[in-house]
PDB file of C-alpha atoms in Angstrom:
ATOM      1  CA  UNK A  70      83.962  90.253  45.704  1.00 59.00           C
ATOM      2  CA  UNK A  71      85.264  89.241  49.117  1.00 72.00           C
ATOM      3  CA  UNK A  72      83.764  91.083  52.058  1.00 80.00           C
ATOM      4  CA  UNK A  73      86.061  91.810  54.963  1.00 86.00           C
ATOM      5  CA  UNK A  74      85.373  89.989  58.213  1.00 90.00           C
ATOM      6  CA  UNK A  75      85.054  93.315  60.032  1.00 94.00           C
ATOM      7  CA  UNK A  76      82.415  94.517  57.556  1.00 95.00           C
ATOM      8  CA  UNK A  77      80.312  91.375  58.046  1.00 95.00           C
ATOM      9  CA  UNK A  78      80.744  91.520  61.836  1.00 95.00           C
ATOM     10  CA  UNK A  79      79.591  95.144  61.939  1.00 96.00           C
ATOM     11  CA  UNK A  80      76.641  94.398  59.641  1.00 96.00           C
ATOM     12  CA  UNK A  81      75.592  91.465  61.806  1.00 97.00           C
ATOM     13  CA  UNK A  82      75.896  93.541  64.979  1.00 97.00           C
ATOM     14  CA  UNK A  83      73.644  96.176  63.396  1.00 97.00           C
ATOM     15  CA  UNK A  84      71.055  93.538  62.460  1.00 96.00           C
ATOM     16  CA  UNK A  85      71.529  94.058  58.717  1.00 96.00           C
ATOM     17  CA  UNK A  86      72.467  90.530  57.644  1.00 96.00           C
ATOM     18  CA  UNK A  87      70.155  87.871  56.259  1.00 96.00           C
ATOM     19  CA  UNK A  88      70.488  84.469  54.644  1.00 96.00           C
ATOM     20  CA  UNK A  89      69.023  82.553  51.725  1.00 96.00           C
ATOM     21  CA  UNK A  90      69.961  78.901  51.522  1.00 93.00           C
ATOM     22  CA  UNK A  91      72.767  79.485  54.018  1.00 95.00           C
ATOM     23  CA  UNK A  92      74.252  82.306  51.889  1.00 96.00           C
ATOM     24  CA  UNK A  93      74.702  85.733  53.481  1.00 97.00           C
ATOM     25  CA  UNK A  94      73.499  89.136  52.312  1.00 97.00           C
ATOM     26  CA  UNK A  95      73.532  92.604  53.888  1.00 97.00           C
ATOM     27  CA  UNK A  96      70.612  94.988  53.334  1.00 96.00           C
ATOM     28  CA  UNK A  97      69.520  98.378  54.663  1.00 95.00           C
ATOM     29  CA  UNK A  98      67.436 101.397  53.643  1.00 94.00           C
ATOM     30  CA  UNK A  99      69.406 103.828  51.448  1.00 93.00           C
ATOM     31  CA  UNK A 100      67.394 106.428  49.519  1.00 91.00           C
ATOM     32  CA  UNK A 101      68.629 108.024  46.298  1.00 86.00           C
ATOM     33  CA  UNK A 102      70.211 111.404  47.196  1.00 82.00           C
ATOM     34  CA  UNK A 103      69.177 112.995  43.883  1.00 81.00           C
ATOM     35  CA  UNK A 104      65.665 111.669  43.253  1.00 82.00           C
ATOM     36  CA  UNK A 105      64.567 110.873  46.811  1.00 84.00           C
ATOM     37  CA  UNK A 106      63.534 107.427  45.554  1.00 87.00           C
ATOM     38  CA  UNK A 107      63.012 105.084  48.508  1.00 93.00           C
ATOM     39  CA  UNK A 108      65.390 102.150  48.200  1.00 95.00           C
ATOM     40  CA  UNK A 109      66.608  99.116  50.084  1.00 96.00           C
ATOM     41  CA  UNK A 110      70.249  98.543  49.238  1.00 97.00           C
ATOM     42  CA  UNK A 111      71.662  95.028  49.283  1.00 97.00           C
ATOM     43  CA  UNK A 112      75.216  96.268  49.724  1.00 97.00           C
ATOM     44  CA  UNK A 113      76.676  92.767  49.796  1.00 97.00           C
ATOM     45  CA  UNK A 114      75.488  89.349  48.757  1.00 96.00           C
ATOM     46  CA  UNK A 115      77.330  86.074  48.500  1.00 95.00           C
ATOM     47  CA  UNK A 116      78.355  85.756  44.814  1.00 94.00           C
ATOM     48  CA  UNK A 117      76.480  82.467  44.603  1.00 96.00           C
ATOM     49  CA  UNK A 118      73.137  84.222  45.125  1.00 97.00           C
ATOM     50  CA  UNK A 119      72.991  86.090  41.761  1.00 96.00           C
ATOM     51  CA  UNK A 120      74.071  82.888  40.010  1.00 94.00           C
ATOM     52  CA  UNK A 121      70.993  81.026  41.304  1.00 95.00           C
ATOM     53  CA  UNK A 122      67.544  82.178  40.071  1.00 94.00           C
ATOM     54  CA  UNK A 123      65.908  80.487  43.067  1.00 95.00           C
ATOM     55  CA  UNK A 124      68.224  82.136  45.607  1.00 96.00           C
ATOM     56  CA  UNK A 125      67.851  85.482  43.844  1.00 96.00           C
ATOM     57  CA  UNK A 126      64.065  85.345  44.025  1.00 95.00           C
ATOM     58  CA  UNK A 127      64.170  84.217  47.669  1.00 96.00           C
ATOM     59  CA  UNK A 128      66.395  87.189  48.529  1.00 96.00           C
ATOM     60  CA  UNK A 129      64.042  89.580  46.719  1.00 94.00           C
ATOM     61  CA  UNK A 130      61.035  88.198  48.591  1.00 93.00           C
ATOM     62  CA  UNK A 131      62.827  88.355  51.943  1.00 94.00           C
ATOM     63  CA  UNK A 132      63.781  91.988  51.429  1.00 93.00           C
ATOM     64  CA  UNK A 133      60.253  92.911  50.318  1.00 90.00           C
ATOM     65  CA  UNK A 134      58.707  91.310  53.410  1.00 88.00           C
ATOM     66  CA  UNK A 135      61.271  92.715  55.849  1.00 87.00           C
ATOM     67  CA  UNK A 136      59.055  95.605  56.934  1.00 81.00           C
ATOM     68  CA  UNK A 137      60.890  98.266  54.928  1.00 84.00           C
ATOM     69  CA  UNK A 138      58.811 100.879  53.118  1.00 86.00           C
ATOM     70  CA  UNK A 139      60.499 101.339  49.739  1.00 92.00           C
ATOM     71  CA  UNK A 140      59.984 101.663  45.991  1.00 92.00           C
ATOM     72  CA  UNK A 141      62.888  99.554  44.743  1.00 94.00           C
ATOM     73  CA  UNK A 142      65.601  97.114  45.722  1.00 96.00           C
ATOM     74  CA  UNK A 143      69.189  97.798  44.665  1.00 96.00           C
ATOM     75  CA  UNK A 144      71.681  94.941  44.813  1.00 97.00           C
ATOM     76  CA  UNK A 145      75.434  95.054  44.307  1.00 97.00           C
ATOM     77  CA  UNK A 146      76.551  92.220  42.018  1.00 97.00           C
ATOM     78  CA  UNK A 147      80.221  91.550  41.393  1.00 94.00           C
ATOM     79  CA  UNK A 148      81.555  91.342  37.837  1.00 92.00           C
ATOM     80  CA  UNK A 149      79.440  91.405  34.692  1.00 90.00           C
ATOM     81  CA  UNK A 150      76.862  88.833  35.817  1.00 92.00           C
ATOM     82  CA  UNK A 151      73.513  89.506  34.138  1.00 93.00           C
ATOM     83  CA  UNK A 152      70.313  89.207  36.177  1.00 95.00           C
ATOM     84  CA  UNK A 153      66.903  88.160  34.834  1.00 94.00           C
ATOM     85  CA  UNK A 154      63.801  90.391  34.741  1.00 92.00           C
ATOM     86  CA  UNK A 155      62.467  92.182  36.694  1.00 93.00           C
ATOM     87  CA  UNK A 156      66.029  93.182  37.604  1.00 95.00           C
ATOM     88  CA  UNK A 157      67.659  95.880  35.468  1.00 95.00           C
ATOM     89  CA  UNK A 158      71.090  97.561  35.684  1.00 96.00           C
ATOM     90  CA  UNK A 159      71.095 100.948  37.373  1.00 94.00           C
ATOM     91  CA  UNK A 160      74.745 101.832  38.027  1.00 95.00           C
ATOM     92  CA  UNK A 161      77.793  99.982  36.667  1.00 97.00           C
ATOM     93  CA  UNK A 162      81.246 100.535  38.136  1.00 97.00           C
ATOM     94  CA  UNK A 163      84.182  99.971  35.808  1.00 97.00           C
ATOM     95  CA  UNK A 164      87.874  99.630  36.611  1.00 96.00           C
ATOM     96  CA  UNK A 165      90.767 100.911  34.508  1.00 94.00           C
ATOM     97  CA  UNK A 166      93.629  98.455  34.137  1.00 75.00           C
ATOM     98  CA  UNK A 167      96.181 101.244  34.602  1.00 73.00           C
ATOM     99  CA  UNK A 168      97.700 101.158  31.135  1.00 64.00           C
ATOM    100  CA  UNK A 169      96.608 102.090  27.638  1.00 57.00           C
ATOM    101  CA  UNK A 170      96.672  99.033  25.434  1.00 54.00           C
ATOM    102  CA  UNK A 171      98.921  99.019  22.410  1.00 48.00           C
ATOM    103  CA  UNK A 172      97.327 100.667  19.428  1.00 46.00           C
ATOM    104  CA  UNK A 173      94.737 102.547  21.483  1.00 54.00           C
ATOM    105  CA  UNK A 174      96.751 105.704  22.128  1.00 53.00           C
ATOM    106  CA  UNK A 175      96.644 108.483  19.577  1.00 57.00           C
ATOM    107  CA  UNK A 176      98.037 111.976  19.315  1.00 66.00           C
ATOM    108  CA  UNK A 177      95.447 114.523  20.477  1.00 72.00           C
ATOM    109  CA  UNK A 178      94.248 117.044  17.898  1.00 79.00           C
ATOM    110  CA  UNK A 179      96.278 120.224  17.527  1.00 85.00           C
ATOM    111  CA  UNK A 180      95.431 122.729  20.231  1.00 92.00           C
ATOM    112  CA  UNK A 181      94.003 120.184  22.690  1.00 96.00           C
ATOM    113  CA  UNK A 182      95.685 120.058  26.095  1.00 96.00           C
ATOM    114  CA  UNK A 183      94.886 118.963  29.641  1.00 97.00           C
ATOM    115  CA  UNK A 184      96.040 120.771  32.770  1.00 97.00           C
ATOM    116  CA  UNK A 185      95.442 120.507  36.496  1.00 98.00           C
ATOM    117  CA  UNK A 186      92.541 122.660  37.689  1.00 98.00           C
ATOM    118  CA  UNK A 187      93.101 125.671  39.920  1.00 97.00           C
ATOM    119  CA  UNK A 188      90.672 127.200  42.462  1.00 97.00           C
ATOM    120  CA  UNK A 189      89.657 129.687  39.753  1.00 98.00           C
ATOM    121  CA  UNK A 190      88.195 126.728  37.810  1.00 98.00           C
ATOM    122  CA  UNK A 191      85.864 125.665  40.645  1.00 98.00           C
ATOM    123  CA  UNK A 192      82.736 127.448  39.301  1.00 97.00           C
ATOM    124  CA  UNK A 193      83.164 125.718  35.929  1.00 97.00           C
ATOM    125  CA  UNK A 194      83.736 122.334  37.575  1.00 98.00           C
ATOM    126  CA  UNK A 195      80.585 122.780  39.688  1.00 97.00           C
ATOM    127  CA  UNK A 196      78.561 123.602  36.605  1.00 96.00           C
ATOM    128  CA  UNK A 197      79.912 120.589  34.713  1.00 97.00           C
ATOM    129  CA  UNK A 198      79.142 118.302  37.656  1.00 96.00           C
ATOM    130  CA  UNK A 199      75.605 119.683  37.848  1.00 94.00           C
ATOM    131  CA  UNK A 200      75.144 119.005  34.134  1.00 93.00           C
ATOM    132  CA  UNK A 201      76.491 115.479  34.542  1.00 91.00           C
ATOM    133  CA  UNK A 202      73.976 114.718  37.287  1.00 88.00           C
ATOM    134  CA  UNK A 203      71.141 116.207  35.213  1.00 88.00           C
ATOM    135  CA  UNK A 204      72.192 113.903  32.378  1.00 84.00           C
ATOM    136  CA  UNK A 205      72.177 110.919  34.731  1.00 81.00           C
ATOM    137  CA  UNK A 206      68.823 111.832  36.307  1.00 80.00           C
ATOM    138  CA  UNK A 207      66.662 113.259  33.488  1.00 78.00           C
ATOM    139  CA  UNK A 208      63.940 115.573  34.737  1.00 78.00           C
ATOM    140  CA  UNK A 209      65.646 116.297  38.043  1.00 76.00           C
ATOM    141  CA  UNK A 210      66.522 119.896  38.876  1.00 80.00           C
ATOM    142  CA  UNK A 211      70.130 119.645  40.047  1.00 86.00           C
ATOM    143  CA  UNK A 212      71.874 122.966  40.642  1.00 88.00           C
ATOM    144  CA  UNK A 213      75.576 123.524  41.373  1.00 91.00           C
ATOM    145  CA  UNK A 214      74.786 123.977  45.065  1.00 90.00           C
ATOM    146  CA  UNK A 215      73.319 120.474  45.506  1.00 91.00           C
ATOM    147  CA  UNK A 216      74.765 118.716  48.594  1.00 91.00           C
ATOM    148  CA  UNK A 217      75.978 115.837  46.403  1.00 89.00           C
ATOM    149  CA  UNK A 218      78.011 118.248  44.297  1.00 94.00           C
ATOM    150  CA  UNK A 219      79.240 120.155  47.332  1.00 95.00           C
ATOM    151  CA  UNK A 220      80.471 116.853  48.763  1.00 95.00           C
ATOM    152  CA  UNK A 221      82.577 116.245  45.660  1.00 96.00           C
ATOM    153  CA  UNK A 222      83.944 119.793  45.533  1.00 97.00           C
ATOM    154  CA  UNK A 223      84.863 119.832  49.220  1.00 97.00           C
ATOM    155  CA  UNK A 224      86.409 116.346  49.297  1.00 97.00           C
ATOM    156  CA  UNK A 225      90.035 116.719  50.466  1.00 97.00           C
ATOM    157  CA  UNK A 226      91.094 114.080  47.950  1.00 96.00           C
ATOM    158  CA  UNK A 227      89.486 115.797  44.948  1.00 98.00           C
ATOM    159  CA  UNK A 228      91.671 116.332  41.904  1.00 98.00           C
ATOM    160  CA  UNK A 229      90.203 117.996  38.794  1.00 98.00           C
ATOM    161  CA  UNK A 230      91.658 118.356  35.324  1.00 98.00           C
ATOM    162  CA  UNK A 231      90.647 120.848  32.645  1.00 98.00           C
ATOM    163  CA  UNK A 232      90.635 120.046  28.934  1.00 98.00           C
ATOM    164  CA  UNK A 233      91.396 123.094  26.820  1.00 98.00           C
ATOM    165  CA  UNK A 234      91.179 123.719  23.091  1.00 96.00           C
ATOM    166  CA  UNK A 235      93.501 126.519  22.004  1.00 96.00           C
ATOM    167  CA  UNK A 236      93.531 127.719  25.606  1.00 96.00           C
ATOM    168  CA  UNK A 237      89.749 127.728  26.083  1.00 97.00           C
ATOM    169  CA  UNK A 238      88.251 125.305  28.664  1.00 98.00           C
ATOM    170  CA  UNK A 239      85.941 122.761  27.026  1.00 97.00           C
ATOM    171  CA  UNK A 240      85.554 120.104  29.725  1.00 97.00           C
ATOM    172  CA  UNK A 241      86.801 118.497  32.901  1.00 98.00           C
ATOM    173  CA  UNK A 242      87.661 115.244  34.595  1.00 98.00           C
ATOM    174  CA  UNK A 243      87.256 115.039  38.375  1.00 98.00           C
ATOM    175  CA  UNK A 244      88.789 112.321  40.543  1.00 98.00           C
ATOM    176  CA  UNK A 245      88.405 111.509  44.235  1.00 98.00           C
ATOM    177  CA  UNK A 246      91.775 110.023  45.103  1.00 96.00           C
ATOM    178  CA  UNK A 247      91.246 108.632  48.599  1.00 93.00           C
ATOM    179  CA  UNK A 248      88.183 106.385  48.431  1.00 96.00           C
ATOM    180  CA  UNK A 249      87.717 103.086  50.241  1.00 95.00           C
ATOM    181  CA  UNK A 250      85.283 100.304  49.424  1.00 94.00           C
ATOM    182  CA  UNK A 251      83.251  99.780  52.594  1.00 92.00           C
ATOM    183  CA  UNK A 252      82.634  96.119  51.737  1.00 94.00           C
ATOM    184  CA  UNK A 253      86.070  94.927  50.622  1.00 93.00           C
ATOM    185  CA  UNK A 254      88.237  97.502  52.372  1.00 93.00           C
ATOM    186  CA  UNK A 255      90.084  98.220  49.110  1.00 93.00           C
ATOM    187  CA  UNK A 256      91.445 101.734  48.632  1.00 94.00           C
ATOM    188  CA  UNK A 257      90.841 103.216  45.183  1.00 96.00           C
ATOM    189  CA  UNK A 258      90.474 106.424  43.207  1.00 97.00           C
ATOM    190  CA  UNK A 259      87.123 107.255  41.631  1.00 97.00           C
ATOM    191  CA  UNK A 260      86.744 109.129  38.366  1.00 97.00           C
ATOM    192  CA  UNK A 261      83.530 110.872  39.379  1.00 96.00           C
ATOM    193  CA  UNK A 262      82.901 112.551  36.047  1.00 96.00           C
ATOM    194  CA  UNK A 263      84.272 113.495  32.655  1.00 96.00           C
ATOM    195  CA  UNK A 264      82.242 115.974  30.649  1.00 96.00           C
ATOM    196  CA  UNK A 265      83.290 117.772  27.461  1.00 96.00           C
ATOM    197  CA  UNK A 266      81.157 120.458  25.809  1.00 95.00           C
ATOM    198  CA  UNK A 267      82.821 120.353  22.390  1.00 93.00           C
ATOM    199  CA  UNK A 268      81.158 117.451  20.576  1.00 91.00           C
ATOM    200  CA  UNK A 269      83.754 117.444  17.808  1.00 91.00           C
ATOM    201  CA  UNK A 270      86.625 116.986  20.252  1.00 92.00           C
ATOM    202  CA  UNK A 271      84.762 114.986  22.896  1.00 93.00           C
ATOM    203  CA  UNK A 272      86.333 111.574  22.275  1.00 91.00           C
ATOM    204  CA  UNK A 273      89.895 112.872  22.157  1.00 94.00           C
ATOM    205  CA  UNK A 274      89.366 115.170  25.152  1.00 96.00           C
ATOM    206  CA  UNK A 275      87.837 112.435  27.318  1.00 94.00           C
ATOM    207  CA  UNK A 276      90.705 110.093  26.418  1.00 92.00           C
ATOM    208  CA  UNK A 277      93.219 112.774  27.417  1.00 95.00           C
ATOM    209  CA  UNK A 278      91.400 113.446  30.682  1.00 96.00           C
ATOM    210  CA  UNK A 279      91.338 109.723  31.533  1.00 95.00           C
ATOM    211  CA  UNK A 280      95.069 109.461  30.760  1.00 94.00           C
ATOM    212  CA  UNK A 281      95.736 112.359  33.136  1.00 95.00           C
ATOM    213  CA  UNK A 282      93.640 110.690  35.847  1.00 96.00           C
ATOM    214  CA  UNK A 283      95.422 107.338  35.397  1.00 95.00           C
ATOM    215  CA  UNK A 284      98.831 108.978  35.697  1.00 94.00           C
ATOM    216  CA  UNK A 285      97.829 111.034  38.726  1.00 95.00           C
ATOM    217  CA  UNK A 286      96.473 108.009  40.620  1.00 94.00           C
ATOM    218  CA  UNK A 287      99.182 105.509  39.742  1.00 91.00           C
ATOM    219  CA  UNK A 288      99.524 102.857  42.413  1.00 88.00           C
ATOM    220  CA  UNK A 289      95.831 102.393  43.161  1.00 90.00           C
ATOM    221  CA  UNK A 290      92.857 101.235  41.088  1.00 93.00           C
ATOM    222  CA  UNK A 291      90.953 103.892  39.142  1.00 96.00           C
ATOM    223  CA  UNK A 292      87.206 103.282  38.973  1.00 97.00           C
ATOM    224  CA  UNK A 293      84.515 105.058  37.018  1.00 96.00           C
ATOM    225  CA  UNK A 294      80.808 104.468  36.589  1.00 95.00           C
ATOM    226  CA  UNK A 295      77.997 104.457  34.060  1.00 94.00           C
ATOM    227  CA  UNK A 296      74.462 105.407  35.118  1.00 92.00           C
ATOM    228  CA  UNK A 297      71.696 103.495  33.317  1.00 93.00           C
ATOM    229  CA  UNK A 298      68.716 105.887  32.940  1.00 87.00           C
ATOM    230  CA  UNK A 299      65.126 104.652  32.799  1.00 86.00           C
ATOM    231  CA  UNK A 300      64.205 106.043  29.368  1.00 85.00           C
ATOM    232  CA  UNK A 301      64.774 103.543  26.564  1.00 88.00           C
ATOM    233  CA  UNK A 302      66.797 105.884  24.339  1.00 89.00           C
ATOM    234  CA  UNK A 303      68.992 107.133  27.184  1.00 85.00           C
ATOM    235  CA  UNK A 304      69.438 103.586  28.506  1.00 88.00           C
ATOM    236  CA  UNK A 305      70.576 102.405  25.071  1.00 92.00           C
ATOM    237  CA  UNK A 306      73.082 105.261  24.937  1.00 90.00           C
ATOM    238  CA  UNK A 307      74.437 104.296  28.359  1.00 91.00           C
ATOM    239  CA  UNK A 308      74.786 100.670  27.251  1.00 93.00           C
ATOM    240  CA  UNK A 309      76.749 101.835  24.203  1.00 94.00           C
ATOM    241  CA  UNK A 310      79.087 103.850  26.435  1.00 92.00           C
ATOM    242  CA  UNK A 311      79.633 100.828  28.671  1.00 94.00           C
ATOM    243  CA  UNK A 312      80.374  98.546  25.717  1.00 94.00           C
ATOM    244  CA  UNK A 313      82.908 101.048  24.403  1.00 92.00           C
ATOM    245  CA  UNK A 314      84.637 101.275  27.788  1.00 93.00           C
ATOM    246  CA  UNK A 315      84.874  97.489  28.152  1.00 93.00           C
ATOM    247  CA  UNK A 316      86.173  97.189  24.602  1.00 91.00           C
ATOM    248  CA  UNK A 317      88.916  99.621  25.598  1.00 89.00           C
ATOM    249  CA  UNK A 318      90.926  99.800  28.798  1.00 90.00           C
ATOM    250  CA  UNK A 319      88.145  99.200  31.349  1.00 95.00           C
ATOM    251  CA  UNK A 320      86.482  96.136  32.857  1.00 95.00           C
ATOM    252  CA  UNK A 321      83.268  95.763  34.857  1.00 96.00           C
ATOM    253  CA  UNK A 322      84.005  95.664  38.576  1.00 95.00           C
ATOM    254  CA  UNK A 323      80.455  95.470  39.894  1.00 96.00           C
ATOM    255  CA  UNK A 324      76.955  96.654  39.055  1.00 97.00           C
ATOM    256  CA  UNK A 325      74.010  97.806  41.138  1.00 97.00           C
ATOM    257  CA  UNK A 326      70.934  96.049  39.799  1.00 97.00           C
ATOM    258  CA  UNK A 327      67.463  97.359  40.526  1.00 96.00           C
ATOM    259  CA  UNK A 328      64.176  95.530  41.018  1.00 95.00           C
ATOM    260  CA  UNK A 329      60.783  97.186  41.535  1.00 90.00           C
ATOM    261  CA  UNK A 330      59.342  96.731  44.983  1.00 85.00           C
TER     262      UNK A 330
END
């Protein structure tokens, strides 16, 4: 990951930059909008920091003694670099390569189709988004009116697709088409969520929804994400999803790793 000069200048001007062994990082308070968990986010770090256990521990100690009152540290790490304990993955962003590899495409089951959503679909999309966030944050009461969901629904670049089985809606895929990475400056589209209610058609429906999203956002990277829950069983399931994505048409772009305060 290469940070833009303007990003680093602005971070320095705001007093958010630090160094370990002459290597730069950027950190600030950024609480979780769904759980309220108090966090310090290391939004950028020189890629050489995660590769060095000594530099990584020095960064962690510097953040913890910086005067912030928090529960955890989150750090953005480029690529699929693995960090040692006590760090654990919290949110992995994956990038679609824009094409479906030979042999991976298959005819959808009879009766399965994907169409662009209309305003009449908005209540369903809100409900599916609420369910997706409940899945990602077990135990949290997330209703369709949550500000995080409203932000997705009201985004001018939102594009939703509806998967139907014999004309009945069974799931959605929602994309934000005009995103920009604040660190690198790269413009991209984000596949915020795919959720399919019909377990028997889930794999085929998700594949069709992703294909629709790839086609609709041609010309810019399409990114998605996997949330890593805290519970062991749910975390294992998330890891399995990530492995399946990487074995297919996705690659790890970056991951937010978490360390207890």
